[in-house]
CSV table of C-alpha atoms in Angstrom, one decimal:
chain,number,residue,atom,x,y,z
A,1,ILE,CA,-93.3,87.6,-49.2
A,2,GLY,CA,-93.6,84.6,-46.9
A,3,PHE,CA,-91.9,86.5,-44.1
A,4,LEU,CA,-94.3,89.4,-44.5
A,5,ALA,CA,-97.2,86.9,-44.2
A,6,VAL,CA,-95.8,85.3,-41.1
A,7,THR,CA,-95.3,88.8,-39.5
A,8,TYR,CA,-98.9,89.7,-40.3
A,9,LEU,CA,-100.2,86.5,-38.9
A,10,ALA,CA,-98.1,86.7,-35.8
A,11,ARG,CA,-99.6,90.2,-35.0
A,12,THR,CA,-103.1,89.2,-36.0
A,13,LEU,CA,-103.5,85.7,-34.5
A,14,GLY,CA,-101.1,85.7,-31.5
A,15,PRO,CA,-98.7,83.1,-30.2
A,16,GLU,CA,-101.3,80.4,-29.5
A,17,ASN,CA,-102.7,80.3,-33.0
A,18,MET,CA,-99.2,80.6,-34.5
A,19,GLY,CA,-98.4,77.4,-32.5
A,20,ILE,CA,-101.3,75.6,-34.1
A,21,LEU,CA,-100.2,76.7,-37.6
A,22,ALA,CA,-96.6,75.7,-36.8
A,23,VAL,CA,-97.7,72.1,-35.9
A,24,GLY,CA,-99.8,71.9,-39.1
A,25,THR,CA,-97.0,73.1,-41.3
A,26,ALA,CA,-94.5,70.7,-39.6
A,27,ILE,CA,-96.8,67.7,-40.2
A,28,LEU,CA,-97.2,68.8,-43.8
A,29,THR,CA,-93.4,69.0,-44.2
A,30,PHE,CA,-92.9,65.5,-43.0
A,31,THR,CA,-95.8,64.2,-45.1
A,32,SER,CA,-94.4,66.0,-48.1
A,33,ILE,CA,-91.3,63.9,-47.9
A,34,VAL,CA,-93.4,60.9,-48.8
A,35,ASN,CA,-95.0,63.0,-51.6
A,36,ASN,CA,-91.6,63.9,-53.0
A,37,MET,CA,-89.6,60.8,-52.2
A,38,GLY,CA,-86.6,62.5,-53.9
A,39,LEU,CA,-88.4,62.5,-57.3
A,40,PRO,CA,-88.0,66.3,-57.9
A,41,LEU,CA,-84.2,65.9,-57.4
A,42,LEU,CA,-84.2,63.0,-59.8
A,43,GLY,CA,-86.2,65.1,-62.2
A,44,VAL,CA,-83.8,68.1,-62.0
A,45,ARG,CA,-80.8,65.8,-62.6
A,46,SER,CA,-82.4,64.1,-65.6
A,47,VAL,CA,-83.6,67.3,-67.3
A,48,ALA,CA,-80.3,69.1,-66.7
A,49,ALA,CA,-78.2,66.1,-68.0
A,50,LYS,CA,-80.7,65.5,-70.9
A,51,THR,CA,-80.9,61.8,-70.1
A,52,GLY,CA,-84.5,61.3,-71.4
A,53,SER,CA,-87.7,62.8,-72.8
A,54,ILE,CA,-89.0,65.6,-70.6
A,55,ARG,CA,-92.5,64.8,-71.6
A,56,ASN,CA,-92.3,61.2,-70.5
A,57,LEU,CA,-90.4,62.2,-67.4
A,58,VAL,CA,-93.1,64.7,-66.4
A,59,LYS,CA,-95.8,62.0,-66.9
A,60,ASN,CA,-94.0,59.4,-64.8
A,61,ILE,CA,-92.9,61.7,-62.0
A,62,CYS,CA,-96.3,63.4,-61.7
A,63,SER,CA,-98.1,60.1,-61.7
A,64,ALA,CA,-95.7,58.7,-59.0
A,65,ARG,CA,-96.0,61.8,-56.8
A,66,LEU,CA,-99.8,61.8,-57.1
A,67,LEU,CA,-100.0,58.2,-56.1
A,68,LEU,CA,-97.7,58.9,-53.1
A,69,SER,CA,-99.8,61.9,-52.2
A,70,ILE,CA,-102.9,59.9,-51.9
A,71,ILE,CA,-101.2,57.3,-49.7
A,72,ALA,CA,-99.6,60.0,-47.6
A,73,PHE,CA,-102.9,61.9,-47.2
A,74,VAL,CA,-104.9,58.8,-46.1
A,75,ILE,CA,-102.3,57.6,-43.6
A,76,SER,CA,-101.5,61.0,-42.2
A,77,THR,CA,-105.1,61.9,-41.8
A,78,ALA,CA,-105.8,58.7,-39.9
A,79,ILE,CA,-102.8,59.4,-37.6
A,80,ILE,CA,-103.9,62.9,-36.9
A,81,VAL,CA,-107.5,61.9,-36.2
A,82,LEU,CA,-106.3,59.2,-33.7
A,83,GLY,CA,-103.3,61.0,-32.2
A,84,VAL,CA,-104.2,64.7,-32.0
A,85,LYS,CA,-106.7,65.5,-29.3
A,86,GLU,CA,-106.9,69.3,-29.7
A,87,GLN,CA,-109.7,70.0,-32.3
A,88,ARG,CA,-108.3,73.2,-33.9
A,89,THR,CA,-104.9,71.6,-34.3
A,90,ARG,CA,-106.4,68.5,-35.9
A,91,ILE,CA,-108.5,70.5,-38.4
A,92,VAL,CA,-105.7,72.8,-39.3
A,93,ALA,CA,-103.3,69.9,-39.9
A,94,ILE,CA,-105.7,68.1,-42.1
A,95,MET,CA,-106.4,71.3,-44.1
A,96,TYR,CA,-102.7,71.8,-44.7
A,97,LEU,CA,-102.5,68.2,-46.0
A,98,ILE,CA,-104.6,69.2,-49.0
A,99,THR,CA,-101.5,71.0,-50.3
A,100,LEU,CA,-100.1,67.6,-51.1
A,101,PHE,CA,-102.2,67.3,-54.2
A,102,PRO,CA,-101.3,70.6,-56.1
A,103,SER,CA,-97.7,70.2,-55.0
A,104,SER,CA,-97.5,66.7,-56.5
A,105,LEU,CA,-98.2,68.2,-59.9
A,106,MET,CA,-95.9,71.2,-59.5
A,107,LEU,CA,-93.2,71.4,-62.2
A,108,GLU,CA,-90.6,73.5,-60.5
A,109,TRP,CA,-88.0,70.7,-61.0
A,110,VAL,CA,-88.5,70.9,-64.8
A,111,PHE,CA,-87.6,74.6,-65.0
A,112,GLN,CA,-84.8,74.3,-62.5
A,113,GLY,CA,-83.3,71.6,-64.6
A,114,LEU,CA,-83.6,73.8,-67.7
A,115,SER,CA,-82.1,76.7,-65.7
A,116,LYS,CA,-85.2,78.8,-66.6
A,117,MET,CA,-84.9,80.8,-63.4
A,118,LYS,CA,-87.1,83.6,-64.5
A,119,THR,CA,-90.1,81.3,-64.9
A,120,LEU,CA,-89.2,79.6,-61.6
A,121,ALA,CA,-89.1,83.0,-59.8
A,122,ILE,CA,-92.4,84.3,-61.3
A,123,GLY,CA,-94.1,81.1,-60.3
A,124,ARG,CA,-92.9,81.3,-56.7
A,125,ILE,CA,-93.8,85.0,-56.5
A,126,LEU,CA,-97.3,84.3,-57.8
A,127,GLY,CA,-97.9,81.5,-55.3
A,128,MET,CA,-96.6,83.4,-52.3
A,129,LEU,CA,-98.3,86.7,-53.3
A,130,THR,CA,-101.6,84.8,-53.6
A,131,TYR,CA,-101.0,83.4,-50.2
A,132,LEU,CA,-100.2,86.9,-48.7
A,133,LEU,CA,-103.1,88.7,-50.3
A,134,PHE,CA,-105.5,85.9,-49.3
A,135,VAL,CA,-104.3,86.0,-45.7
A,136,VAL,CA,-104.4,89.8,-45.4
A,137,GLY,CA,-107.9,89.9,-47.0
A,138,MET,CA,-109.5,87.0,-45.0
A,139,VAL,CA,-107.7,86.8,-41.7
A,140,SER,CA,-108.4,89.6,-39.2
A,141,ASN,CA,-108.8,87.8,-35.9
A,142,SER,CA,-108.3,84.4,-34.3
A,143,GLU,CA,-111.7,83.2,-35.6
A,144,ASP,CA,-110.2,83.3,-39.1
A,145,LEU,CA,-107.6,80.7,-38.3
A,146,TYR,CA,-108.8,78.1,-40.8
A,147,TRP,CA,-108.4,80.4,-43.7
A,148,VAL,CA,-104.6,80.2,-43.4
A,149,PRO,CA,-104.1,76.6,-44.4
A,150,PHE,CA,-106.6,77.1,-47.2
A,151,ALA,CA,-104.7,80.2,-48.4
A,152,TRP,CA,-101.5,78.1,-48.4
A,153,SER,CA,-103.0,75.4,-50.5
A,154,PHE,CA,-104.5,77.9,-52.9
A,155,GLY,CA,-101.2,79.6,-53.3
A,156,PHE,CA,-99.6,76.3,-54.3
A,157,LEU,CA,-102.5,75.7,-56.8
A,158,ILE,CA,-101.9,79.0,-58.5
A,159,GLN,CA,-98.1,78.4,-58.8
A,160,THR,CA,-98.8,74.9,-60.2
A,161,PHE,CA,-101.3,76.2,-62.7
A,162,TYR,CA,-98.8,78.9,-63.9
A,163,LEU,CA,-95.9,76.4,-64.3
A,164,TRP,CA,-98.1,74.0,-66.3
A,165,ILE,CA,-99.0,76.9,-68.7
A,166,GLN,CA,-95.3,77.6,-69.2
A,167,TYR,CA,-94.6,73.9,-69.6
A,168,LYS,CA,-97.0,73.6,-72.4
A,169,LYS,CA,-95.0,76.2,-74.3
A,170,ILE,CA,-91.8,74.1,-74.1
A,171,SER,CA,-93.2,70.6,-74.3
A,172,ASN,CA,-93.9,71.0,-78.0
A,173,LEU,CA,-90.1,71.4,-78.5
A,174,ASP,CA,-89.4,68.1,-76.8
A,175,ASN,CA,-88.7,65.6,-79.6
A,176,SER,CA,-86.6,63.2,-77.7
A,177,GLU,CA,-87.4,59.5,-78.2
A,178,LYS,CA,-85.4,58.4,-75.2
A,179,LYS,CA,-87.2,56.1,-72.8
A,180,ASN,CA,-87.5,57.0,-69.1
A,181,LEU,CA,-87.7,54.7,-66.1
A,182,HIS,CA,-91.1,53.2,-65.3
A,183,LEU,CA,-93.3,54.5,-62.4
A,184,PHE,CA,-92.2,52.1,-59.7
A,185,GLU,CA,-88.5,52.1,-60.8
A,186,ILE,CA,-88.5,55.9,-60.4
A,187,ILE,CA,-90.0,55.6,-56.9
A,188,ARG,CA,-87.3,53.0,-56.0
A,189,GLN,CA,-84.5,55.2,-57.2
A,190,GLY,CA,-85.9,58.2,-55.2
A,191,ILE,CA,-86.2,56.4,-51.9
A,192,PRO,CA,-82.5,57.1,-50.8
A,193,LEU,CA,-83.0,60.8,-51.6
A,194,GLY,CA,-86.3,60.7,-49.8
A,195,MET,CA,-84.7,59.2,-46.7
A,196,ALA,CA,-81.9,61.8,-46.8
A,197,THR,CA,-84.6,64.6,-46.9
A,198,PHE,CA,-86.4,63.0,-44.0
A,199,ILE,CA,-83.3,63.0,-41.8
A,200,SER,CA,-82.6,66.7,-42.7
A,201,GLN,CA,-86.2,67.7,-42.0
A,202,ILE,CA,-86.1,66.1,-38.6
A,203,ILE,CA,-83.5,68.7,-37.5
A,204,THR,CA,-85.7,71.7,-38.5
A,205,GLN,CA,-89.3,70.5,-38.2
A,206,PHE,CA,-89.3,68.0,-35.3
A,207,PRO,CA,-89.2,70.8,-32.6
A,208,PHE,CA,-92.5,72.1,-33.8
A,209,ILE,CA,-94.2,68.8,-33.5
A,210,TYR,CA,-92.5,68.0,-30.1
A,211,LEU,CA,-93.5,71.3,-28.6
A,212,GLY,CA,-97.0,71.0,-30.0
A,213,PHE,CA,-97.6,67.7,-28.3
A,214,PHE,CA,-95.6,68.2,-25.1
A,215,ASP,CA,-95.7,71.9,-24.4
A,216,THR,CA,-98.2,74.7,-24.8
A,217,VAL,CA,-99.2,75.9,-28.3
A,218,GLU,CA,-98.3,79.4,-27.1
A,219,ASN,CA,-94.7,78.4,-26.6
A,220,THR,CA,-94.8,76.6,-29.9
A,221,GLY,CA,-96.0,79.8,-31.6
A,222,LEU,CA,-93.3,81.9,-30.0
A,223,TYR,CA,-90.6,79.4,-31.2
A,224,SER,CA,-92.2,79.3,-34.7
A,225,VAL,CA,-92.1,83.1,-35.2
A,226,ALA,CA,-88.5,83.4,-34.0
A,227,PHE,CA,-87.5,80.5,-36.2
A,228,ARG,CA,-89.1,82.0,-39.3
A,229,ALA,CA,-86.8,85.0,-38.9
A,230,ILE,CA,-83.8,82.6,-39.2
A,231,LEU,CA,-85.3,81.0,-42.3
A,232,LEU,CA,-85.4,84.4,-44.0
A,233,MET,CA,-81.5,84.3,-43.9
A,234,LEU,CA,-81.4,80.8,-45.4
A,235,VAL,CA,-83.0,82.2,-48.6
A,236,ILE,CA,-79.4,82.9,-49.7
A,237,ASP,CA,-78.5,79.3,-49.4
A,238,ARG,CA,-81.7,78.1,-51.2
A,239,VAL,CA,-81.1,80.5,-54.2
A,240,PHE,CA,-77.5,79.3,-54.6
A,241,TYR,CA,-78.7,75.6,-54.5
A,242,THR,CA,-81.4,76.2,-57.2
A,243,ILE,CA,-78.7,77.4,-59.6
A,244,PHE,CA,-75.9,75.1,-58.5
A,245,TYR,CA,-77.6,71.7,-58.7
A,246,PRO,CA,-78.5,71.7,-62.4
A,247,ALA,CA,-75.0,73.0,-63.2
A,248,VAL,CA,-73.4,70.1,-61.3
A,249,SER,CA,-75.7,67.6,-63.1
A,250,ARG,CA,-74.6,68.9,-66.5
A,251,SER,CA,-70.9,68.9,-65.5
A,252,PHE,CA,-71.2,65.3,-64.2
A,253,ASN,CA,-72.7,64.3,-67.6
A,254,ASP,CA,-70.2,66.2,-69.7
A,255,SER,CA,-66.8,66.1,-68.0
A,256,SER,CA,-65.4,64.9,-64.7
A,257,GLU,CA,-62.8,67.8,-64.9
A,258,HIS,CA,-65.6,70.4,-65.0
A,259,LEU,CA,-67.3,68.6,-62.1
A,260,THR,CA,-64.2,68.8,-60.0
A,261,GLU,CA,-63.7,72.4,-60.8
A,262,ARG,CA,-67.3,73.3,-59.9
A,263,ILE,CA,-67.2,71.3,-56.7
A,264,GLU,CA,-64.1,73.2,-55.6
A,265,TRP,CA,-65.7,76.6,-56.4
A,266,THR,CA,-68.8,75.6,-54.6
A,267,LEU,CA,-67.0,74.7,-51.4
A,268,LYS,CA,-65.3,78.1,-51.5
A,269,ILE,CA,-68.6,80.0,-52.1
A,270,ILE,CA,-70.3,78.1,-49.3
A,271,THR,CA,-67.5,78.7,-46.9
């Protein structure tokens, strides 16, 4: 669905406006690393291994991510206002940053840890379908550029809302009395994972920002459209990871023999 949206936008807005959107999404991606700080990964591991109360974990992780989102939004907005001279790029980038707030409350990590892939899939489809329909309905020429980041944020909001509705159905079954880590302890544990994510995202997202600042936005747009076609093929890898990570977390908690076996099979599948 996301690929269809990119195809439509490329044909409707042209390379220059696609370059502006690419810079905005790249800035959002880097800022989201601060928003996440490895906390969803910690959440998946804890839920899959059943190391604590899901209800307390949701409260602590969502609170931590919301706090980090506010900090990231304020700092990033200041940097954009001071560092980005092109007005349309500046406005689009700031509009994309609004996505930090619904994404900070998103509970995908809960359902990934519980291996409820159907719920996870429906949420993602709803979010991306909302984005696609919004884009097709509102964007018809280059003057409609600002609707795109708004549609992206709105799609995240719909996905977040749906997952919270589904979470309410399972939270009543959570009777665990186990204590989870406190807010700042969770953030501290997530920092190494956040740094690892930052390093990996530099590889994929830095070219957009570099081209946006030091080349024409038209060339940035051309690069962006071509790169999105490659991302379509990476869906296979993402799907495998979504299933694999909770399984490894459970194996690590249950038996080192099972963990070794799953790691070996994983290497074979990836190869």
